[in-house]
Coordinates of C-alpha atoms and ligand atoms in Angstrom, one line a residue:
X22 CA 0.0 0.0 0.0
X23 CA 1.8 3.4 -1.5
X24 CA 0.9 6.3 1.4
X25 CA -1.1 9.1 -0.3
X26 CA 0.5 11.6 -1.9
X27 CA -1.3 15.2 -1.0
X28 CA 0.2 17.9 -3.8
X29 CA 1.4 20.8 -2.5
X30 CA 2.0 23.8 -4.5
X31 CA 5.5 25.4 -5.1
X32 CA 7.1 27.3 -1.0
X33 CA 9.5 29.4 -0.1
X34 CA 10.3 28.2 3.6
X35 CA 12.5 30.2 5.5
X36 CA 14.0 28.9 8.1
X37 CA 15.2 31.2 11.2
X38 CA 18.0 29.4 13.1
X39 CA 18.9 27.3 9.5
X40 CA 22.2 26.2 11.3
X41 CA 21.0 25.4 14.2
X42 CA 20.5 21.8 16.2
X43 CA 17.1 21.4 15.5
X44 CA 17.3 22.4 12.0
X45 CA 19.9 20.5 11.4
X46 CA 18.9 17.3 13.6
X47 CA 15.1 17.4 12.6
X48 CA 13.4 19.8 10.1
X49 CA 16.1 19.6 7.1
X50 CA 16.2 15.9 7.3
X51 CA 12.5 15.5 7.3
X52 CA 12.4 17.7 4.2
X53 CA 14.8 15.8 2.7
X54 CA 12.5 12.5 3.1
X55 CA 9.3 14.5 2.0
X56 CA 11.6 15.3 -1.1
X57 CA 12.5 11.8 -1.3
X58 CA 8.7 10.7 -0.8
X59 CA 8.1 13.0 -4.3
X60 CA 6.2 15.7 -1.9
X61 CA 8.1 18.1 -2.3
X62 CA 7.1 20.4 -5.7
X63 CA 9.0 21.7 -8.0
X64 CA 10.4 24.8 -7.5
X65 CA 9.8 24.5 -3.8
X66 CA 12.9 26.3 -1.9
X67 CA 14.3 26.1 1.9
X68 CA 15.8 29.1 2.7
X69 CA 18.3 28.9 6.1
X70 CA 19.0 32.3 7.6
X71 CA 20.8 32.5 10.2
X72 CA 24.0 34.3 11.8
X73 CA 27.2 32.9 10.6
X74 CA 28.8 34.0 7.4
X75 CA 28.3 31.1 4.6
X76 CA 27.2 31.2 0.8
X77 CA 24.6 28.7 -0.5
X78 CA 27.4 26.4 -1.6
X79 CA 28.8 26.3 2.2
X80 CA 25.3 25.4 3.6
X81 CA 24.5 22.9 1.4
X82 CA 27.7 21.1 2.4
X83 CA 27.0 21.8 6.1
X84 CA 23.0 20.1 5.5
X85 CA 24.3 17.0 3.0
X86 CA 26.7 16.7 6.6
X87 CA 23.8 16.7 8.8
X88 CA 21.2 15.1 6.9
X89 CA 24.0 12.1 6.5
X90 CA 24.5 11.8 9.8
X91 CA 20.8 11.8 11.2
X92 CA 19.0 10.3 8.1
X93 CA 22.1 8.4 6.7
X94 CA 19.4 5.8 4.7
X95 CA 17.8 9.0 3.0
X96 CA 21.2 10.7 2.2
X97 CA 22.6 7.4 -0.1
X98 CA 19.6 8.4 -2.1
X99 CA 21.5 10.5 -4.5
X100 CA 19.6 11.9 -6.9
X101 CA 17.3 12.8 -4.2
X102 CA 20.2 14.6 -2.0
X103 CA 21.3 16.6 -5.3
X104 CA 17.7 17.3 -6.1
X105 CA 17.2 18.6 -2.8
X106 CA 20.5 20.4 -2.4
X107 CA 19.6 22.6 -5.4
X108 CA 16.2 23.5 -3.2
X109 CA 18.1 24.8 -0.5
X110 CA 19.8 28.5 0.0
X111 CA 21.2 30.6 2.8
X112 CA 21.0 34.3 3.9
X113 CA 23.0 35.6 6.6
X114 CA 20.8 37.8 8.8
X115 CA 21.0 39.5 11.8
X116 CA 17.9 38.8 14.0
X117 CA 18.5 42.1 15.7
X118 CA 19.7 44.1 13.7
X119 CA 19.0 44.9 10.2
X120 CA 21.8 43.2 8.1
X121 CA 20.9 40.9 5.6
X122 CA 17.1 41.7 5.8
X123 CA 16.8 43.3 2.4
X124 CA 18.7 40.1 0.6
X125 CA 16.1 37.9 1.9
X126 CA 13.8 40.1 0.7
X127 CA 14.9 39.7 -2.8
X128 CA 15.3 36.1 -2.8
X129 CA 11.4 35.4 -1.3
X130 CA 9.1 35.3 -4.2
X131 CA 5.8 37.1 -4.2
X132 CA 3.2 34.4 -5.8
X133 CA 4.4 31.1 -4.2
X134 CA 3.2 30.3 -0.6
X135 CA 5.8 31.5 2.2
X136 CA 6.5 30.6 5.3
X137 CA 8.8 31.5 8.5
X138 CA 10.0 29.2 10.8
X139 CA 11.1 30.6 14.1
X140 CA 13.4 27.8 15.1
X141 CA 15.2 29.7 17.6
X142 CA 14.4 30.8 21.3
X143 CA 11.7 32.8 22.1
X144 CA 13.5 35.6 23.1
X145 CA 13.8 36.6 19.4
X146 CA 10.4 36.2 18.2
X147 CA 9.5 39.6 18.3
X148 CA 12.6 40.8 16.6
X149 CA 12.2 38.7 14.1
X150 CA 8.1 39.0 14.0
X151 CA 9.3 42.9 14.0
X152 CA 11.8 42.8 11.0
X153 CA 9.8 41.0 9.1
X154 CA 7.3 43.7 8.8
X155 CA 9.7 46.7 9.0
X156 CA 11.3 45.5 6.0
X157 CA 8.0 44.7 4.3
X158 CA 9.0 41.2 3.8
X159 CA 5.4 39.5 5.3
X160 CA 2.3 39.2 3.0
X161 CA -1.3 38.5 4.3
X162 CA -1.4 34.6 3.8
X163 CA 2.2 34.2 4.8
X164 CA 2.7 31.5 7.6
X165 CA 5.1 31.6 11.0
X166 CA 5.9 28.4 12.6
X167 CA 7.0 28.5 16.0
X168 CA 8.3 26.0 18.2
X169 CA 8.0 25.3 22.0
X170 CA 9.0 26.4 24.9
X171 CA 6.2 28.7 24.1
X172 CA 6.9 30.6 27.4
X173 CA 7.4 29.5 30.6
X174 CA 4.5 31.1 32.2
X175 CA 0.8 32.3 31.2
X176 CA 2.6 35.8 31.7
X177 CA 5.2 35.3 29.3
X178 CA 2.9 33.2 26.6
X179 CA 0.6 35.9 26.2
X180 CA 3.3 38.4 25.7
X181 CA 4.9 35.7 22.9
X182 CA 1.0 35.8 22.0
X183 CA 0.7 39.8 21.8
X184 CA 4.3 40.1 20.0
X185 CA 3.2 37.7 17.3
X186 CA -0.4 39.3 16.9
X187 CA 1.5 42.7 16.7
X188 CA 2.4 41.3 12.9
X189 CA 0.2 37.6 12.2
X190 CA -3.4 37.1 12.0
X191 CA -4.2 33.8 14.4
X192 CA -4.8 32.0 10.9
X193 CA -1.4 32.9 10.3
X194 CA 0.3 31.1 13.2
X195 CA 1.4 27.8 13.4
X196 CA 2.7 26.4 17.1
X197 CA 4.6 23.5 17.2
X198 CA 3.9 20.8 19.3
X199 CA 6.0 17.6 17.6
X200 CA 3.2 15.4 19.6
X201 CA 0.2 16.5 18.0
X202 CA 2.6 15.6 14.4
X203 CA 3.1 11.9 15.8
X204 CA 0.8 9.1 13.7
X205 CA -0.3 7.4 16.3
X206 CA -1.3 11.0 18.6
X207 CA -3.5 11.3 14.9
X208 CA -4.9 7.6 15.2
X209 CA -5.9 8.7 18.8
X210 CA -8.6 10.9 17.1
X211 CA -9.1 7.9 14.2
X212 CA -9.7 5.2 17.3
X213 CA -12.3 7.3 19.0
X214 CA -14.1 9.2 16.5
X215 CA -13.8 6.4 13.2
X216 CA -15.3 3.8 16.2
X217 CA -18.8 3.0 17.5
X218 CA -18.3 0.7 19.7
X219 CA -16.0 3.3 22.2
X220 CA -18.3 6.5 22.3
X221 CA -20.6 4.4 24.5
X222 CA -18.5 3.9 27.1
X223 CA -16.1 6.7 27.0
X224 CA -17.4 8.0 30.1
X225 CA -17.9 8.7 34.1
X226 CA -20.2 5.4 33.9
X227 CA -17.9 3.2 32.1
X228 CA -14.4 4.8 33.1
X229 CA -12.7 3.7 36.1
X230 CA -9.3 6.2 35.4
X231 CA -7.6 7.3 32.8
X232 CA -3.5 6.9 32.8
X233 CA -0.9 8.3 30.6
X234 CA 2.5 7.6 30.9
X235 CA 5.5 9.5 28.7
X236 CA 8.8 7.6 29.9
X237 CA 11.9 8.2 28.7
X238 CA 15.5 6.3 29.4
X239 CA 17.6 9.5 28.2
X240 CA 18.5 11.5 30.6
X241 CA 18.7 15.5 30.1
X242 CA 21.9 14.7 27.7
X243 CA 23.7 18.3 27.0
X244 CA 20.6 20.4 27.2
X245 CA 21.1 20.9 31.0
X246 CA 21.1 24.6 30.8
X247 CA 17.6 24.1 29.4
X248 CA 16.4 21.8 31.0
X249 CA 16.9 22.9 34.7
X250 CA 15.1 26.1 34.0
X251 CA 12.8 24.3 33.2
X252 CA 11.9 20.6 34.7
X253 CA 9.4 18.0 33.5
X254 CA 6.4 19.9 34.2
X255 CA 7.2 22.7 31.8
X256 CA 9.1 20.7 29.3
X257 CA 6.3 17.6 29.0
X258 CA 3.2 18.5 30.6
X259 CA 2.4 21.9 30.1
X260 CA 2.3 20.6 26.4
X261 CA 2.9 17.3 25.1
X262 CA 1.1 15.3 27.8
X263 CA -1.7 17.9 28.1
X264 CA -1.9 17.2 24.6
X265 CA -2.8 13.6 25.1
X266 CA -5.2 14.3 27.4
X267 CA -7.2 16.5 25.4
X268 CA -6.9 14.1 22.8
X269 CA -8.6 11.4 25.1
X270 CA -10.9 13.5 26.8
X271 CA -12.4 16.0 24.6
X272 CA -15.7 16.2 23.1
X273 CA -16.7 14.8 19.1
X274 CA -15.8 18.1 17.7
X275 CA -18.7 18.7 14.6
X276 CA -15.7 17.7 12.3
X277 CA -12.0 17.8 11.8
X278 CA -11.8 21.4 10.7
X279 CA -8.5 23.5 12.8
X280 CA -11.0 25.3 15.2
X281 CA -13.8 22.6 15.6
X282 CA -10.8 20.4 16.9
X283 CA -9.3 23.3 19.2
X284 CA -12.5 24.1 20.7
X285 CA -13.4 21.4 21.7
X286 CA -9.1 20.7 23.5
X287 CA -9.6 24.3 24.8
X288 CA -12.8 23.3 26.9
X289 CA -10.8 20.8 28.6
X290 CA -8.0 22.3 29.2
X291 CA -10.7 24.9 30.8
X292 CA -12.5 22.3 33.1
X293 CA -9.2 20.8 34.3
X294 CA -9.1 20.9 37.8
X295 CA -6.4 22.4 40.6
X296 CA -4.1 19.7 41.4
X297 CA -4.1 19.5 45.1
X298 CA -0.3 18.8 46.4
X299 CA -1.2 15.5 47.6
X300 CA -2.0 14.3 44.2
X301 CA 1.8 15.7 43.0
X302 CA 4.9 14.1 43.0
X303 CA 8.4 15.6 42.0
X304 CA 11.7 13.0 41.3
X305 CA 15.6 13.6 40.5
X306 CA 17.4 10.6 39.3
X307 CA 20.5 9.5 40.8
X308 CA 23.7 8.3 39.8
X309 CA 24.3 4.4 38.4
X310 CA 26.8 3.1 36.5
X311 CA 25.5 4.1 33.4
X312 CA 25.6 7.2 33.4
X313 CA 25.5 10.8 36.1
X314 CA 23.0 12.1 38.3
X315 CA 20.7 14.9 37.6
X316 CA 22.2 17.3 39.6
X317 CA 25.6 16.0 37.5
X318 CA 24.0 16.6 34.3
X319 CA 22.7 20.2 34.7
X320 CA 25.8 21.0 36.6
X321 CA 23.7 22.3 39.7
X322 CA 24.6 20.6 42.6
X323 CA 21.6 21.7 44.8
X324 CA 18.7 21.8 42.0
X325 CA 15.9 21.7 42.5
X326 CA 14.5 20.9 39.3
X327 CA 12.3 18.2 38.8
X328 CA 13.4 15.2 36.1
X329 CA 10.6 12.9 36.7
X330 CA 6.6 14.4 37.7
X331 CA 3.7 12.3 38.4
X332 CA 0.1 13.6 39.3
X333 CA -3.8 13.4 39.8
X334 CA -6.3 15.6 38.0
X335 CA -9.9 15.7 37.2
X336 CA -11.6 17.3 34.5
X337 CA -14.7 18.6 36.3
X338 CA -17.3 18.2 33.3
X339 CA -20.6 15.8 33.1
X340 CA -18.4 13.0 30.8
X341 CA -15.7 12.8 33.4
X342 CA -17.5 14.1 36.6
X343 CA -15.5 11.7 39.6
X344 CA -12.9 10.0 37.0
X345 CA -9.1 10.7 38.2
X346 CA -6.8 11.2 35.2
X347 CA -3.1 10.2 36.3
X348 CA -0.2 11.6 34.1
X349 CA 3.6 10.6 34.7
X350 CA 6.6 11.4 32.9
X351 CA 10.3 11.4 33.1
X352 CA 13.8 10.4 32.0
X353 CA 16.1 8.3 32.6
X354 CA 13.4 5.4 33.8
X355 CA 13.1 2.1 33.1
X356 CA 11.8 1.9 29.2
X357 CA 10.9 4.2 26.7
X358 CA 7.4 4.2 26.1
X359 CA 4.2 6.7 25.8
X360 CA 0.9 5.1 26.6
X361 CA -2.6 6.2 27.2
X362 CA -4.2 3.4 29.4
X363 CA -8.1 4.1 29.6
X364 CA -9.0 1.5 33.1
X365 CA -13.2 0.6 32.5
X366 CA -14.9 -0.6 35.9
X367 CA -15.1 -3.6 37.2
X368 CA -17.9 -6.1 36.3
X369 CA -21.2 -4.8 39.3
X370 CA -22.1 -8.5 39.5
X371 CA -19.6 -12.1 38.5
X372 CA -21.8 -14.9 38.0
X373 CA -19.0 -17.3 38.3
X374 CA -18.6 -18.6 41.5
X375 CA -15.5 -18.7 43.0
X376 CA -14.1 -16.0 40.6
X377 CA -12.9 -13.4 43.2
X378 CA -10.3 -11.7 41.5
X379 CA -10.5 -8.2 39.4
X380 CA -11.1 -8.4 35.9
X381 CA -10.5 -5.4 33.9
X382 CA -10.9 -4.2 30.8
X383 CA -8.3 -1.9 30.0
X384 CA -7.6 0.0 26.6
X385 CA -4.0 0.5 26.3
X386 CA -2.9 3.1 23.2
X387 CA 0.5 2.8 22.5
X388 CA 1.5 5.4 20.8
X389 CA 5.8 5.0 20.7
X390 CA 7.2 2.5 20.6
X391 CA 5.6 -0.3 18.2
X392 CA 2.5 1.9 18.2
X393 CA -1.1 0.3 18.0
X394 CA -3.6 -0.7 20.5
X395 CA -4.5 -3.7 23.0
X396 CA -8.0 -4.4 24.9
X397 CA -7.6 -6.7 27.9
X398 CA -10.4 -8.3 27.8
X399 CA -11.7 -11.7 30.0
X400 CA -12.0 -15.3 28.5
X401 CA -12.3 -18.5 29.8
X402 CA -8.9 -20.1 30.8
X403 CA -8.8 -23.2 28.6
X404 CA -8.8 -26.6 29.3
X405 CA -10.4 -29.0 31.9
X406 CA -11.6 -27.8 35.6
X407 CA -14.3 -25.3 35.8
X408 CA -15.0 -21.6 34.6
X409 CA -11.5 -20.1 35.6
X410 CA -10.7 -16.6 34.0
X411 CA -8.0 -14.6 32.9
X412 CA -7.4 -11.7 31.3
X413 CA -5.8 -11.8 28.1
X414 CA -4.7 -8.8 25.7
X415 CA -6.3 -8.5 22.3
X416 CA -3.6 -7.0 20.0
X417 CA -3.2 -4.7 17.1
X418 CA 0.3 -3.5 16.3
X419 CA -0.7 -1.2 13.9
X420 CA 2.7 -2.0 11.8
X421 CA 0.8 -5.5 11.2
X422 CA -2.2 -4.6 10.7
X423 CA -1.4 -2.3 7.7
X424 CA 1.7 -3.7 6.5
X425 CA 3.9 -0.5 7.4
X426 CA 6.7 -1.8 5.4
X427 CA 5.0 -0.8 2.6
X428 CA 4.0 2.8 3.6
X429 CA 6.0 5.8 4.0
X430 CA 5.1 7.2 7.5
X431 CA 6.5 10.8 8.2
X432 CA 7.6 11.5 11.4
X433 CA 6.3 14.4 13.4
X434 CA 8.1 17.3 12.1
X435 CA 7.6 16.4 8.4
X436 CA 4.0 16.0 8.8
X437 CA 3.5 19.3 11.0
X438 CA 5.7 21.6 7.9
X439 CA 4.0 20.2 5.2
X440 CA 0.8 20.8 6.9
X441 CA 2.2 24.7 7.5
X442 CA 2.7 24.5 3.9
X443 CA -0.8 23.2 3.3
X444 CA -2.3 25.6 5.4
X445 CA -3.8 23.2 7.7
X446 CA -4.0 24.3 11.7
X447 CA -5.6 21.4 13.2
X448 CA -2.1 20.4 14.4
X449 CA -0.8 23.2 15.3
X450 CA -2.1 24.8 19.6
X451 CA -4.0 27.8 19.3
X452 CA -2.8 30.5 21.3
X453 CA -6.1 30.4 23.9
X454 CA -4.8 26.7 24.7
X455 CA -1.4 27.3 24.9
X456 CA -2.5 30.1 27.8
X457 CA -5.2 28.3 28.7
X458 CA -2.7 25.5 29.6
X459 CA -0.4 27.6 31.5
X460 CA -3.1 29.1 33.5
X461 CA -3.5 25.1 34.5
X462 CA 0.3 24.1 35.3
X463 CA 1.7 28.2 36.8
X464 CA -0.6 27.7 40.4
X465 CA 1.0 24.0 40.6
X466 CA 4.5 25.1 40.3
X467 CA 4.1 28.4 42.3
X468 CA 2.4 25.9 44.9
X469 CA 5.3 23.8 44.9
X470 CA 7.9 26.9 45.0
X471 CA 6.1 28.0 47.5
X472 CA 6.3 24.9 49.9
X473 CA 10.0 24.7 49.2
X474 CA 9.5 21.2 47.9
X475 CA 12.7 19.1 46.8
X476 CA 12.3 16.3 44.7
X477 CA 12.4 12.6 45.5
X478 CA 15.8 10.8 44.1
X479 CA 14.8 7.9 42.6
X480 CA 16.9 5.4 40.9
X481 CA 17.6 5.4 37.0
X482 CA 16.2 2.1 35.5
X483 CA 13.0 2.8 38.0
X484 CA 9.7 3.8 37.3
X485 CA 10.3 6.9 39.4
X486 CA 10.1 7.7 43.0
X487 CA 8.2 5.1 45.5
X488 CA 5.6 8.3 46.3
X489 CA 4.5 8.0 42.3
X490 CA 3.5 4.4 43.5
X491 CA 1.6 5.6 46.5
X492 CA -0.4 8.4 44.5
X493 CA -2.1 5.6 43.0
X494 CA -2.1 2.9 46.2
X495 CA -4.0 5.4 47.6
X496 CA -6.5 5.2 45.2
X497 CA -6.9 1.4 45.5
X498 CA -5.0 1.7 41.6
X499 CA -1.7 1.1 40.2
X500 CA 0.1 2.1 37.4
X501 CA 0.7 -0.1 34.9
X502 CA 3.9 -1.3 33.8
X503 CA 6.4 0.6 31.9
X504 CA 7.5 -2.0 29.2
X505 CA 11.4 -2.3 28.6
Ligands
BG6_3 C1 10.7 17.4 23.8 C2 11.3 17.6 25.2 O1 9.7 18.3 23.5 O2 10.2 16.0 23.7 C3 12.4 16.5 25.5 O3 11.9 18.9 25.2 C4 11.8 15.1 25.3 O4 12.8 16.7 26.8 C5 11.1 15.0 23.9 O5 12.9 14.2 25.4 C6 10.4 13.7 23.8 O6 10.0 13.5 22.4 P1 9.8 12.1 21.8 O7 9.3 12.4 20.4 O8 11.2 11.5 21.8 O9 8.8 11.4 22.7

């Protein structure tokens, strides 16, 4: 089965920060496979700006470099890497200042679509949101992609939110959250709202608890600075996992237009509830043989930063009235998995005597690794002796079930920039959800600030601090396994 092809007309992309890691890591080898993947038109053009001094002939060199080291299997294509190589060209530009504004200028043509990706901090959004205009570079229907962190505050998002409205319509602007770009965070949406037999039972009558789990065994790695500014809760949940859970919990929106989606994310978001400090818990990893502690990593012996978060919320609506949703995340733990875990009620009545023990069904959605889904559902154990049950796990690895070998799956960041290019939002956060979901997460952390709280240490090759077990004993609950 060949993937669908969706034509695109001919871009201009820009790319702010063109030599950076993230450019050079993810968006220009994506590109590079949408090229190879025939989806890139002709005439299309990926334009780097950045800083450093270079010609185009320098930054193609610097990109085959990168896109050989990251995508090595999509760089031995050659006629794809010289047909790509001819797409791409570099300005040098000052982000504050004015050099090198009017050459881009002159290169950008007027009747193809255009687009700006931001892919540097935050901090120069408005300068570049600013220069843009000054030099009359933007157009009505141009696009600016923007990347998280998308502040660290609701304070600070709405100001990234004024500074971009200064110069962009809404319609105009695209914020990245590599989640939402994820197949499998798509099939979410497909499992729920392509089904009939869910909808029935997606509810406070049906629903025990909802659990999603976003574990990682990397540890911070070099982004220390980063990273202990800004901990799990701003790096993961603010976005990626409150992503999820919008995902899971939100209404049918009318259809899959950009704002029927949003709305309908935005209104839980809106209903989530306070977490209470009981229902939080904070972890550090320690040291093991494999590798540093925390504290090593970000070079800040008494941080207090938070590798590892786990906590209870509610979303206080009629669908979910009394259902806890637990969310956990962090690095350096014992596999690497994401997983959305929907936990249905026990049976009110067994009529099978001498069964005592719990049967549940539970609906895991895997959505990395070896994405697909399984239902544990109840049978018969076979064989001679009576009406003895067990729970057994009905399995769809999507790879199987579609033969994935076959199609040609972009990963998150290709699918979100051609989107860009297509114009399509329903992606991409709004900026009411992004603020929306800092008004959530800022009381949590100013509550936790505010107690002086210091993480739990917990070991690496864990699932996280013992108190993450006891938020859910509790509860009469427990989490379910991380897979490793
Ligand atoms: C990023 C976070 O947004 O997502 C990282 O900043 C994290 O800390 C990464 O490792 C996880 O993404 P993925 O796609 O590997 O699950």
């Amino acid at each position: 089965m060949a993937a669908r092809t969706i034509p695109v007309d001919s871009f201009d992309l820009v790319i702010f920060g063109g030599t950076g890691d993230l450019a050079r890591r993810k968006i220009l080898p994506g590109l590079c496979r949408r090229c190879l993947a025939g989806q890139m038109p002709e005439g299309a053009r990926i334009i780097g700006a950045a800083r450093s001094e270079m010609d185009d002939d320098a930054y193609r060199k610097m990109i085959a470099e990168a896109i050989e080291e990251f995508d090595p299997k999509v760089s031995k294509d050659t006629a794809c890497m010289d047909r790509f190589m001819c797409s791409l060209h570099y300005v040098e530009i000052d982000a504050t200042g004015d050099g090198g504004w009017p050459d881009l200028k002159e290169l950008l043509r007027k009747d193809v679509i255009r687009a700006f990706y931001f892919s540097v901090g935050p901090s120069l959004f408005d300068d570049l949101a600013e220069r843009l205009h000054k030099h009359g570079i933007t157009q009505p229907d141009d696009r600016v992609v923007v990347e998280k962190p998308f502040g660290r505050d609701l304070a600070s998002a709405r100001e990234l939110n004024q500074d971009l409205a200064k110069h962009f319509d809404e319609s105009q602007i695209y914020r990245i959250d590599h989640y939402l770009g994820k197949e499998t965070v798509q099939n979410l949406m497909a499992v729920r709202f392509g089904n009939v037999l869910f909808e029935p039972l997606w509810n406070s009558h049906y629903v025990d608890h909802i659990q999603i789990t976003v574990a990682e065994t990397v540890g911070v790695g070099g982004r220390g600075g980063y990273y202990d500014k800004s901990g799990a809760m701003r790096d993961m949940v603010q976005n990626h996992l409150m992503q999820l859970l919008c995902l899971i919990a939100m209404e049918p929106p009318n259809n899959f237009d950009a704002d029927a989606v949003r709305d309908e994310k935005l209104k839980v978001i809106r209903a989530l509830r306070p977490v209470d400090y009981h229902h939080l818990v904070r972890g550090q990893y320690e040291a093991d043989e494999d590798g540093p502690s925390y504290r090593e990593d970000v070079e800040n012996p008494r941080s207090h930063t938070e590798s590892f978060i786990a906590l209870r919320t509610h979303i206080d609506n009629w669908r979910w009235a009394g259902v806890p949703f637990y969310m956990r995340t962090g690095k350096r733990l014992k596999g690497r998995t994401s997983t959305i875990d929907v936990v249905f009620k026990d049976l009110g009545h067994s009529i099978f005597p001498g069964d005592e023990s719990r049967h549940r069904n539970i609906l895991s959605i895997r959505l990395q690794p070896n994405e697909g889904i399984d239902l544990q559902v109840t049978i018969k154990e076979p064989g001679p002796g009576g009406m003895r049950l067990i729970d057994v796990p009905l399995d769809m690895t999507f790879a199987d079930a579609v033969d994935a070998e076959e199609v040609d799956l972009p990963d998150a960041y290709e699918r979100l920039i051609m989107d860009v290019i297509r114009g399509n939002q329903t992606l991409f956060m709004r900026g009411d959800e992004v603020e929306a979901a800092w008004a959530w997460t800022d009381p949590i952390i100013e509550g936790w600030q505010a107690r002086g709280d210091v993480p739990k240490l917990y070991e690496p090759g864990s699932t996280g601090p013992e108190d993450s077990q006891m938020l859910m004993h509790r509860d009469g609950r427990r989490w379910r396994d991380i897979k490793v």
